[in-house]
CSV table of C-alpha atoms and ligand atoms in Angstrom, one decimal:
chain,number,residue,atom,x,y,z
A,173,GLY,CA,0.0,0.0,0.0
A,174,GLU,CA,0.9,3.6,-0.4
A,175,ALA,CA,1.0,4.5,3.3
A,176,VAL,CA,3.8,2.1,3.9
A,177,PRO,CA,7.3,3.6,3.2
A,178,ALA,CA,9.1,1.5,0.6
A,179,ALA,CA,11.9,0.6,3.0
A,180,GLN,CA,9.4,-0.8,5.6
A,181,LYS,CA,7.2,-2.8,3.2
A,182,SER,CA,8.7,-6.2,4.1
A,183,SER,CA,8.7,-5.4,7.8
A,184,TRP,CA,5.0,-4.4,7.6
A,185,THR,CA,4.2,-7.6,5.7
A,186,SER,CA,5.8,-9.7,8.4
A,187,PHE,CA,4.1,-7.7,11.1
A,188,MET,CA,0.8,-8.4,9.4
A,189,LYS,CA,1.6,-12.1,9.2
A,190,SER,CA,2.4,-12.3,12.9
A,191,LEU,CA,-0.9,-10.5,13.6
A,192,ALA,CA,-2.7,-13.3,11.8
A,193,GLY,CA,-1.8,-15.9,14.3
A,194,PHE,CA,-1.9,-13.6,17.2
A,195,THR,CA,-3.4,-14.0,20.7
A,196,GLY,CA,-2.5,-12.0,23.8
A,197,ASP,CA,-0.9,-8.6,24.3
A,198,LEU,CA,-0.7,-6.6,21.1
A,199,SER,CA,0.9,-3.6,22.7
A,200,ALA,CA,4.0,-5.6,23.5
A,201,MET,CA,4.5,-6.6,19.8
A,202,THR,CA,7.3,-4.9,17.8
A,203,ALA,CA,5.9,-2.9,14.9
A,204,PRO,CA,7.7,-1.1,12.0
A,205,PRO,CA,8.8,2.5,12.8
A,206,PHE,CA,6.3,4.3,10.5
A,207,ILE,CA,3.4,3.1,12.5
A,208,LEU,CA,4.8,4.2,16.0
A,209,SER,CA,3.2,7.0,17.9
A,210,PRO,CA,5.2,9.2,20.3
A,211,THR,CA,2.4,9.2,22.8
A,212,SER,CA,1.9,6.8,25.7
A,213,LEU,CA,-1.5,5.2,26.4
A,214,THR,CA,-1.4,6.9,29.8
A,215,GLU,CA,-2.3,10.2,28.0
A,216,PHE,CA,-5.5,8.7,26.5
A,217,PRO,CA,-7.8,9.3,29.5
A,218,ALA,CA,-7.5,13.0,28.7
A,219,TYR,CA,-9.9,12.4,25.8
A,220,TRP,CA,-12.7,12.1,28.3
A,221,CYS,CA,-12.6,15.8,29.0
A,222,GLU,CA,-11.5,17.7,25.9
A,223,ARG,CA,-14.9,19.5,26.1
A,224,PRO,CA,-14.8,20.4,29.8
A,225,GLU,CA,-17.9,22.6,29.6
A,226,LEU,CA,-19.9,19.5,28.6
A,227,PHE,CA,-18.5,17.6,31.5
A,228,ALA,CA,-19.3,20.5,33.9
A,229,ALA,CA,-22.8,21.0,32.4
A,230,ILE,CA,-23.9,17.6,33.7
A,231,ALA,CA,-24.3,19.2,37.1
A,232,ASP,CA,-26.6,21.9,35.7
A,233,GLY,CA,-29.4,19.5,34.6
A,234,LYS,CA,-32.5,20.3,36.5
A,235,THR,CA,-34.1,16.8,36.4
A,236,GLU,CA,-32.9,13.2,36.4
A,237,GLN,CA,-33.8,13.0,32.7
A,238,THR,CA,-31.9,16.2,31.7
A,239,ARG,CA,-28.8,15.1,33.6
A,240,ALA,CA,-28.9,11.6,32.0
A,241,LEU,CA,-29.1,13.4,28.6
A,242,ALA,CA,-26.2,15.6,29.5
A,243,VAL,CA,-24.1,12.6,30.4
A,244,LEU,CA,-25.0,11.0,27.1
A,245,LYS,CA,-24.2,14.2,25.2
A,246,TRP,CA,-20.8,14.5,27.0
A,247,PHE,CA,-20.0,10.8,26.4
A,248,ILE,CA,-20.9,10.9,22.6
A,249,SER,CA,-18.9,14.2,22.3
A,250,THR,CA,-15.7,12.4,23.5
A,251,LEU,CA,-15.8,9.7,20.9
A,252,LYS,CA,-14.3,11.8,18.1
A,253,GLY,CA,-11.2,12.6,20.2
A,254,GLN,CA,-10.9,9.0,21.6
A,255,TYR,CA,-11.1,7.2,18.2
A,256,THR,CA,-10.2,9.6,15.3
A,257,SER,CA,-7.6,12.1,16.7
A,258,ARG,CA,-4.5,10.1,15.7
A,259,ASN,CA,-5.8,10.0,12.2
A,260,GLU,CA,-6.2,13.7,12.3
A,261,SER,CA,-2.9,14.6,13.8
A,262,MET,CA,-0.7,11.8,12.3
A,263,GLY,CA,-2.6,10.6,9.2
A,264,SER,CA,-3.6,7.2,10.6
A,265,GLU,CA,-4.1,5.3,13.8
A,266,LYS,CA,-0.7,4.5,15.3
A,267,LYS,CA,0.7,2.2,17.9
A,268,PRO,CA,0.9,4.1,21.2
A,269,LEU,CA,3.9,3.7,23.6
A,270,ASN,CA,3.2,0.9,25.9
A,271,PRO,CA,3.3,2.4,29.4
A,272,VAL,CA,5.5,1.1,32.2
A,273,LEU,CA,4.2,0.0,35.6
A,274,GLY,CA,3.8,3.1,37.8
A,275,GLU,CA,3.9,5.6,34.9
A,276,LEU,CA,1.9,8.8,35.7
A,277,PHE,CA,0.2,11.4,33.7
A,278,TYR,CA,-1.2,14.6,35.3
A,279,GLY,CA,-3.0,17.5,33.7
A,280,TYR,CA,-5.8,19.9,34.0
A,281,TRP,CA,-8.2,22.2,32.1
A,282,PRO,CA,-8.2,25.7,33.7
A,283,ALA,CA,-11.3,27.1,35.3
A,284,ASN,CA,-13.5,29.6,33.5
A,285,GLU,CA,-17.0,31.0,33.7
A,286,ALA,CA,-18.6,28.4,31.4
A,287,ARG,CA,-17.3,25.4,33.3
A,288,GLY,CA,-17.2,26.8,36.8
A,289,GLY,CA,-14.0,25.2,38.0
A,290,LYS,CA,-10.7,23.7,37.3
A,291,THR,CA,-10.9,20.1,36.0
A,292,THR,CA,-8.0,17.9,37.0
A,293,LEU,CA,-6.7,14.6,35.6
A,294,VAL,CA,-4.7,11.9,37.4
A,295,VAL,CA,-3.6,8.8,35.4
A,296,GLU,CA,-1.6,5.9,36.6
A,297,GLN,CA,-0.5,2.7,34.8
A,298,VAL,CA,-1.6,0.1,37.4
A,299,SER,CA,-0.5,-3.0,35.5
A,300,HIS,CA,2.1,-3.6,32.8
A,301,HIS,CA,1.2,-7.1,31.7
A,302,PRO,CA,-1.6,-6.9,30.8
A,303,PRO,CA,-1.6,-3.1,30.3
A,304,ILE,CA,-4.2,-1.5,32.6
A,305,THR,CA,-4.5,2.3,32.9
A,306,ALA,CA,-6.5,3.9,35.8
A,307,TYR,CA,-7.8,7.4,35.8
A,308,ARG,CA,-9.6,10.1,37.7
A,309,ILE,CA,-11.1,13.3,36.3
A,310,GLU,CA,-12.6,15.9,38.7
A,311,ASN,CA,-14.4,19.2,38.5
A,312,ILE,CA,-14.8,19.7,42.3
A,313,ALA,CA,-16.5,23.0,42.0
A,314,LYS,CA,-19.2,21.4,39.9
A,315,GLY,CA,-19.3,18.1,41.8
A,316,VAL,CA,-18.7,16.0,38.7
A,317,ILE,CA,-16.2,13.2,38.9
A,318,LEU,CA,-15.2,10.4,36.6
A,319,THR,CA,-13.2,7.3,37.7
A,320,GLY,CA,-12.3,4.4,35.5
A,321,HIS,CA,-9.8,2.0,34.1
A,322,ASN,CA,-9.0,0.5,30.8
A,323,ALA,CA,-7.6,-2.7,29.4
A,324,GLN,CA,-8.0,-4.4,26.0
A,325,LYS,CA,-8.4,-7.9,24.8
A,326,THR,CA,-7.4,-8.1,21.2
A,327,SER,CA,-7.8,-10.6,18.4
A,328,PHE,CA,-7.4,-10.7,14.6
A,329,SER,CA,-10.2,-11.5,12.2
A,330,GLY,CA,-10.9,-11.0,8.6
A,331,GLY,CA,-7.9,-8.6,8.2
A,332,SER,CA,-8.9,-6.4,11.1
A,333,ILE,CA,-7.8,-6.2,14.7
A,334,ILE,CA,-10.8,-6.6,17.0
A,335,VAL,CA,-10.4,-4.9,20.4
A,336,LYS,CA,-12.7,-5.7,23.3
A,337,GLN,CA,-12.4,-3.0,25.9
A,338,VAL,CA,-12.1,-4.4,29.4
A,339,GLY,CA,-12.9,-2.0,32.2
A,340,HIS,CA,-15.6,0.6,32.9
A,341,ALA,CA,-16.0,4.1,34.2
A,342,VAL,CA,-18.2,5.5,36.9
A,343,LEU,CA,-19.3,9.1,36.8
A,344,THR,CA,-20.7,10.7,40.0
A,345,VAL,CA,-22.6,14.0,40.3
A,346,SER,CA,-23.0,15.6,43.7
A,347,LEU,CA,-26.2,17.6,43.6
A,348,PRO,CA,-26.9,20.8,45.5
A,349,SER,CA,-29.6,18.8,47.5
A,350,GLY,CA,-26.7,16.7,48.9
A,351,GLN,CA,-27.7,13.7,46.9
A,352,THR,CA,-25.3,11.8,44.6
A,353,GLU,CA,-26.1,10.3,41.3
A,354,GLU,CA,-24.0,7.6,39.8
A,355,TYR,CA,-23.6,6.6,36.1
A,356,LEU,CA,-22.0,3.3,35.1
A,357,ILE,CA,-20.4,3.7,31.7
A,358,THR,CA,-19.4,0.7,29.6
A,359,LEU,CA,-17.2,0.9,26.5
A,360,PRO,CA,-17.7,0.0,22.8
A,361,ARG,CA,-15.9,-2.7,20.8
A,362,LEU,CA,-13.3,-1.5,18.3
A,363,ARG,CA,-12.4,-2.8,14.9
A,364,ILE,CA,-9.1,-1.6,13.5
A,365,ASP,CA,-9.4,-1.6,9.7
A,366,GLY,CA,-7.2,-0.4,6.8
A,367,LEU,CA,-4.2,-2.5,8.1
A,368,TRP,CA,-3.3,-4.0,4.7
A,369,TYR,CA,-2.8,-0.5,3.3
A,370,GLY,CA,-0.7,0.6,6.3
A,371,SER,CA,-3.3,3.2,7.2
A,372,PRO,CA,-5.2,1.9,10.1
A,373,TYR,CA,-8.4,3.6,11.4
A,374,ILE,CA,-10.9,2.7,14.1
A,375,GLU,CA,-14.6,1.8,13.6
A,376,LEU,CA,-16.9,1.2,16.6
A,377,ALA,CA,-19.2,-1.7,16.8
A,378,GLU,CA,-21.9,-3.3,18.9
A,379,MET,CA,-23.3,-1.5,22.0
A,380,SER,CA,-22.3,0.4,25.0
A,381,TYR,CA,-24.4,1.5,28.0
A,382,ILE,CA,-24.7,4.3,30.5
A,383,GLN,CA,-26.8,3.2,33.4
A,384,SER,CA,-27.9,5.9,35.9
A,385,SER,CA,-28.6,5.2,39.6
A,386,THR,CA,-31.9,7.1,38.9
A,387,GLY,CA,-32.9,4.3,36.5
A,388,TRP,CA,-32.4,6.1,33.3
A,389,LEU,CA,-30.5,4.0,30.8
A,390,SER,CA,-28.7,5.0,27.6
A,391,THR,CA,-28.2,2.2,25.1
A,392,ILE,CA,-25.8,3.2,22.3
A,393,GLU,CA,-25.6,1.2,19.1
A,394,TYR,CA,-22.6,1.7,16.8
A,395,LYS,CA,-22.5,1.0,13.1
A,396,GLY,CA,-19.9,1.6,10.3
A,397,LYS,CA,-20.0,1.9,6.6
A,398,GLY,CA,-22.4,-0.4,4.9
A,399,TYR,CA,-24.8,-0.8,7.9
A,400,PHE,CA,-28.0,1.1,8.6
A,401,SER,CA,-27.1,4.5,7.3
A,402,GLY,CA,-24.2,3.4,5.1
A,403,LYS,CA,-22.0,6.0,6.7
A,404,SER,CA,-19.0,5.4,8.9
A,405,HIS,CA,-19.0,6.3,12.6
A,406,THR,CA,-22.8,6.0,12.8
A,407,PHE,CA,-24.6,5.6,16.1
A,408,LYS,CA,-28.1,5.4,17.5
A,409,ALA,CA,-28.6,6.2,21.2
A,410,THR,CA,-31.8,5.5,23.1
A,411,LEU,CA,-32.4,7.0,26.5
A,412,THR,CA,-34.9,4.8,28.3
A,413,PRO,CA,-36.8,6.0,31.4
A,414,PRO,CA,-36.9,4.0,34.6
A,415,PRO,CA,-39.4,1.1,34.5
A,416,HIS,CA,-43.0,2.0,35.6
A,417,GLY,CA,-42.5,5.7,34.9
A,418,SER,CA,-44.6,7.8,32.4
A,419,SER,CA,-41.8,9.4,30.4
A,420,GLU,CA,-41.1,8.7,26.8
A,421,PRO,CA,-37.7,7.4,25.5
A,422,THR,CA,-35.5,9.8,23.6
A,423,VAL,CA,-33.8,8.6,20.4
A,424,ILE,CA,-30.7,10.2,19.0
A,425,GLU,CA,-29.2,9.5,15.6
A,426,GLY,CA,-26.1,10.7,13.8
A,427,THR,CA,-22.4,10.3,13.3
A,428,TRP,CA,-20.3,10.6,16.5
A,429,HIS,CA,-17.4,12.4,14.7
A,430,THR,CA,-19.7,15.2,13.5
A,431,ASN,CA,-23.2,15.7,14.9
A,432,SER,CA,-26.5,14.1,15.8
A,433,LYS,CA,-30.2,14.9,16.2
A,434,ASP,CA,-33.1,14.0,18.4
A,435,VAL,CA,-35.1,11.8,16.0
A,436,HIS,CA,-38.5,13.1,17.2
A,437,THR,CA,-37.9,16.8,17.5
A,438,GLY,CA,-35.2,17.2,14.9
A,439,ALA,CA,-33.2,19.3,17.4
A,440,VAL,CA,-29.4,19.1,17.2
A,441,PHE,CA,-28.1,16.9,20.1
A,442,HIS,CA,-24.3,16.9,19.9
A,443,ASP,CA,-22.0,18.8,17.6
A,444,VAL,CA,-18.2,18.2,17.7
A,445,THR,CA,-17.3,20.1,14.6
A,446,SER,CA,-15.9,23.0,16.7
A,447,PRO,CA,-12.3,22.8,18.1
A,448,LYS,CA,-11.7,20.8,21.3
A,449,GLU,CA,-9.4,21.8,24.2
A,450,GLU,CA,-6.4,19.7,24.9
A,451,VAL,CA,-5.3,19.0,28.4
A,452,THR,CA,-2.7,21.4,30.0
A,453,VAL,CA,0.4,19.6,31.2
A,454,ALA,CA,3.4,20.9,33.3
A,455,PRO,CA,6.6,21.6,31.3
A,456,ILE,CA,8.8,18.5,31.0
A,457,GLU,CA,11.5,20.1,33.1
A,458,GLU,CA,9.1,20.3,36.0
A,459,GLN,CA,8.0,16.7,35.7
A,460,SER,CA,9.1,13.8,37.9
A,461,GLU,CA,10.9,10.7,36.4
A,462,TRP,CA,7.6,8.8,36.4
A,463,GLU,CA,5.6,11.3,34.4
A,464,SER,CA,4.9,10.1,30.9
A,465,ARG,CA,6.3,12.9,28.8
A,466,LYS,CA,9.5,13.0,30.9
A,467,LEU,CA,9.9,9.2,31.0
A,468,TRP,CA,9.4,8.8,27.2
A,469,PHE,CA,11.1,12.0,26.1
A,470,GLY,CA,14.0,10.5,24.3
A,471,VAL,CA,11.9,7.8,22.6
A,472,ALA,CA,9.2,10.3,21.6
A,473,LYS,CA,11.8,12.7,20.2
A,474,GLY,CA,13.4,9.9,18.2
A,475,ILE,CA,10.0,8.8,16.7
A,476,ARG,CA,9.0,12.4,15.9
A,477,GLU,CA,12.3,13.1,14.1
A,478,GLY,CA,12.5,9.8,12.3
A,479,ASP,CA,15.6,8.8,14.3
A,480,PHE,CA,14.5,5.3,15.2
A,481,GLU,CA,17.9,4.2,16.4
A,482,THR,CA,17.9,6.8,19.1
A,483,ALA,CA,14.3,5.9,19.9
A,484,ALA,CA,15.3,2.2,20.2
A,485,THR,CA,18.2,3.1,22.5
A,486,PHE,CA,16.1,5.1,24.9
A,487,LYS,CA,13.4,2.4,24.8
A,488,GLY,CA,15.9,-0.3,25.6
A,489,LYS,CA,17.1,1.8,28.6
A,490,ILE,CA,13.5,2.1,29.9
A,491,GLU,CA,12.9,-1.6,29.5
A,492,ASN,CA,16.2,-2.5,31.3
A,493,ASP,CA,15.2,-0.2,34.2
A,494,GLN,CA,11.9,-2.0,34.4
A,495,ARG,CA,13.5,-5.5,34.3
A,496,GLN,CA,15.9,-4.4,37.1
A,497,LYS,CA,13.0,-3.0,39.2
A,498,ARG,CA,11.0,-6.3,38.9
A,499,CYS,CA,14.1,-8.3,39.7
A,500,ASP,CA,14.9,-6.2,42.8
A,501,GLU,CA,11.3,-6.5,44.0
A,502,ALA,CA,11.5,-10.3,43.6
A,503,THR,CA,14.8,-10.4,45.6
A,504,ALA,CA,13.3,-8.3,48.3
A,505,ASN,CA,10.1,-10.3,48.3
A,506,LYS,CA,8.1,-7.2,47.6
A,507,THR,CA,5.6,-6.2,44.9
A,508,TRP,CA,5.2,-2.8,43.3
A,509,GLY,CA,2.8,-0.5,45.2
A,510,LEU,CA,0.3,1.7,43.4
A,511,LYS,CA,0.4,5.4,44.1
A,512,HIS,CA,-3.0,6.9,43.5
A,513,PHE,CA,-5.3,3.9,43.3
A,514,GLN,CA,-6.3,0.8,45.3
A,515,TYR,CA,-7.3,-2.4,43.5
A,516,ILE,CA,-10.7,-4.0,44.4
A,517,GLU,CA,-11.8,-7.3,43.1
A,518,SER,CA,-15.4,-6.4,42.6
A,519,ASP,CA,-16.8,-2.9,42.0
A,520,PRO,CA,-20.0,-2.5,44.0
A,521,VAL,CA,-21.3,0.3,41.7
A,522,TYR,CA,-20.7,-2.0,38.7
A,523,GLU,CA,-22.5,-4.9,40.4
A,524,HIS,CA,-25.4,-2.8,41.5
A,525,LEU,CA,-26.0,-0.7,38.3
A,526,GLY,CA,-24.9,-3.5,35.9
A,527,LYS,CA,-27.8,-5.6,37.2
A,528,LEU,CA,-30.3,-3.1,35.9
A,529,PHE,CA,-29.3,-3.7,32.2
A,530,LYS,CA,-27.9,-7.2,32.7
A,531,ALA,CA,-24.3,-6.2,32.2
A,532,ASN,CA,-22.0,-8.8,30.9
A,533,PRO,CA,-19.9,-9.8,32.8
A,534,PRO,CA,-22.0,-9.3,36.0
A,535,THR,CA,-19.1,-8.2,38.0
A,536,GLU,CA,-15.8,-6.4,37.3
A,537,ASP,CA,-12.8,-5.3,39.3
A,538,ALA,CA,-11.9,-1.6,39.7
A,539,TYR,CA,-9.3,0.8,41.0
A,540,VAL,CA,-10.5,3.1,43.8
A,541,TYR,CA,-9.0,6.6,43.8
A,542,LEU,CA,-7.0,7.4,47.0
A,543,ASN,CA,-7.6,11.2,46.7
A,544,ASN,CA,-4.0,12.0,46.6
A,545,GLY,CA,-3.4,13.6,43.3
A,546,PRO,CA,-1.0,16.5,42.9
A,547,PRO,CA,-2.2,19.6,44.7
A,548,SER,CA,-4.2,21.9,42.5
B,689,LIG,C1,-8.6,3.8,25.7
B,689,LIG,C2,-8.6,4.1,22.9
B,689,LIG,C3,-8.0,2.8,23.5
B,689,LIG,C4,-7.5,3.2,24.9
B,689,LIG,C5,-6.7,2.4,22.7
B,689,LIG,C6,-6.3,-0.6,20.6
B,689,LIG,C7,-5.2,0.5,20.9
B,689,LIG,C8,-4.9,0.5,22.4
B,689,LIG,C9,-6.1,1.0,23.2
B,689,LIG,C10,-9.0,1.7,23.5
B,689,LIG,C11,-9.1,5.1,25.1
B,689,LIG,O1,-10.1,5.7,25.8
B,689,LIG,C12,-9.6,4.8,23.6
B,689,LIG,C13,-8.3,4.4,21.6
B,689,LIG,C14,-7.3,3.8,20.7
B,689,LIG,C15,-6.9,2.4,21.2
B,689,LIG,C16,-5.7,1.9,20.4
B,689,LIG,C17,-5.7,1.8,18.9
B,689,LIG,C18,-4.5,0.8,18.7
B,689,LIG,O2,-4.2,0.5,17.6
B,689,LIG,C19,-4.0,0.2,19.9
B,689,LIG,C20,-3.4,-1.2,19.7
B,689,LIG,C21,-2.8,-1.8,21.0
B,689,LIG,C22,-2.3,-1.1,18.7
B,689,LIG,O3,-1.4,-0.4,18.8
B,689,LIG,C23,-2.4,-2.1,17.5
B,689,LIG,C24,-1.2,-2.1,16.6
B,689,LIG,C25,-1.2,-1.0,15.5
B,689,LIG,C26,-0.2,-1.4,14.4
B,689,LIG,C27,-2.4,-0.6,14.8
B,689,LIG,C28,-2.4,0.9,14.6
């Protein structure tokens, strides 16, 4: 294909061949240089808040229904960033840097009138093998908090990589009345297409759910090219009222990377054609050795400048450091301690809210935030 540089054609072909028989951890596989991204997966949770005013606006909903709609609108509005931004910034989906255990990523979106408060982001790589990333996003002034973790199960089928997202997120809203609403958010399945041509892109598939503790449930169905609308990145979301109520469901249709409408009223529901706001991060000189951009600096620079030998040297150093740490821990009979999160085997919020829409699996583990992020 055209996207593969002539000098890397055979290496891409052998990468594709190894994908064909592949099971396990994709992120640990070696890929040709042209497909490498200089960004670590620990940065990805920032996609949840690149429209911080939509995150904050959840708290402004006057009823359970309007808040559930605001959560849905915020969620749909994050999808463009989550799943198409590498194509926009680098021409195709790329292989992110595989975070090390204990890697951190801190950031924030400054306060302003529209969003009412500063929104902070804390990310920690809580497992290396398999890769698991935990995150926390808070707008304390508004009382809106998102906590979640992410892992992936990947397989190869019909020329595409199929990614099942493992993990979930919980959004909590503290209302002026003193009450707290919770929303359990599950994640869609991904298909990575365009691999043969060396220009991978993501399409979303199947369903994801947002279950509110108030009983309102959003069911989001994803389709790509050739399905019900024929367009890529199509979705249909249905917000269903709690059982035994008298409200009507709301149905939204559109494409998640542009806009959507309320099917009954014709009113615009979400619109992400305007620019988003990337997270603000401290300058690298001020970061600790564990912070993603500092940790990966040499590797990222090499990748950006096409100096893959330098990138490989720095990467080798990081990997050796990691091996040494694991070795030292084994000798001292210790295990790595998490900094901002605590592992729990079963998330009570997932169990409770998941029952309401028969979530599969019925229970999931989680990482509880220790409330010890950097001072803001
Ligand atoms: C959570 C997101 C996730 C992470 C990435 C599959 C993927 C790693 C996980 C699911 C975010 O909220 C949303 C977006 C993109 C997802 C990544 C896309 C991707 O390709 C990688 C995997 C591990 C690869 O690097 C596959 C190899 C590569 C050659 C294809 C480009």
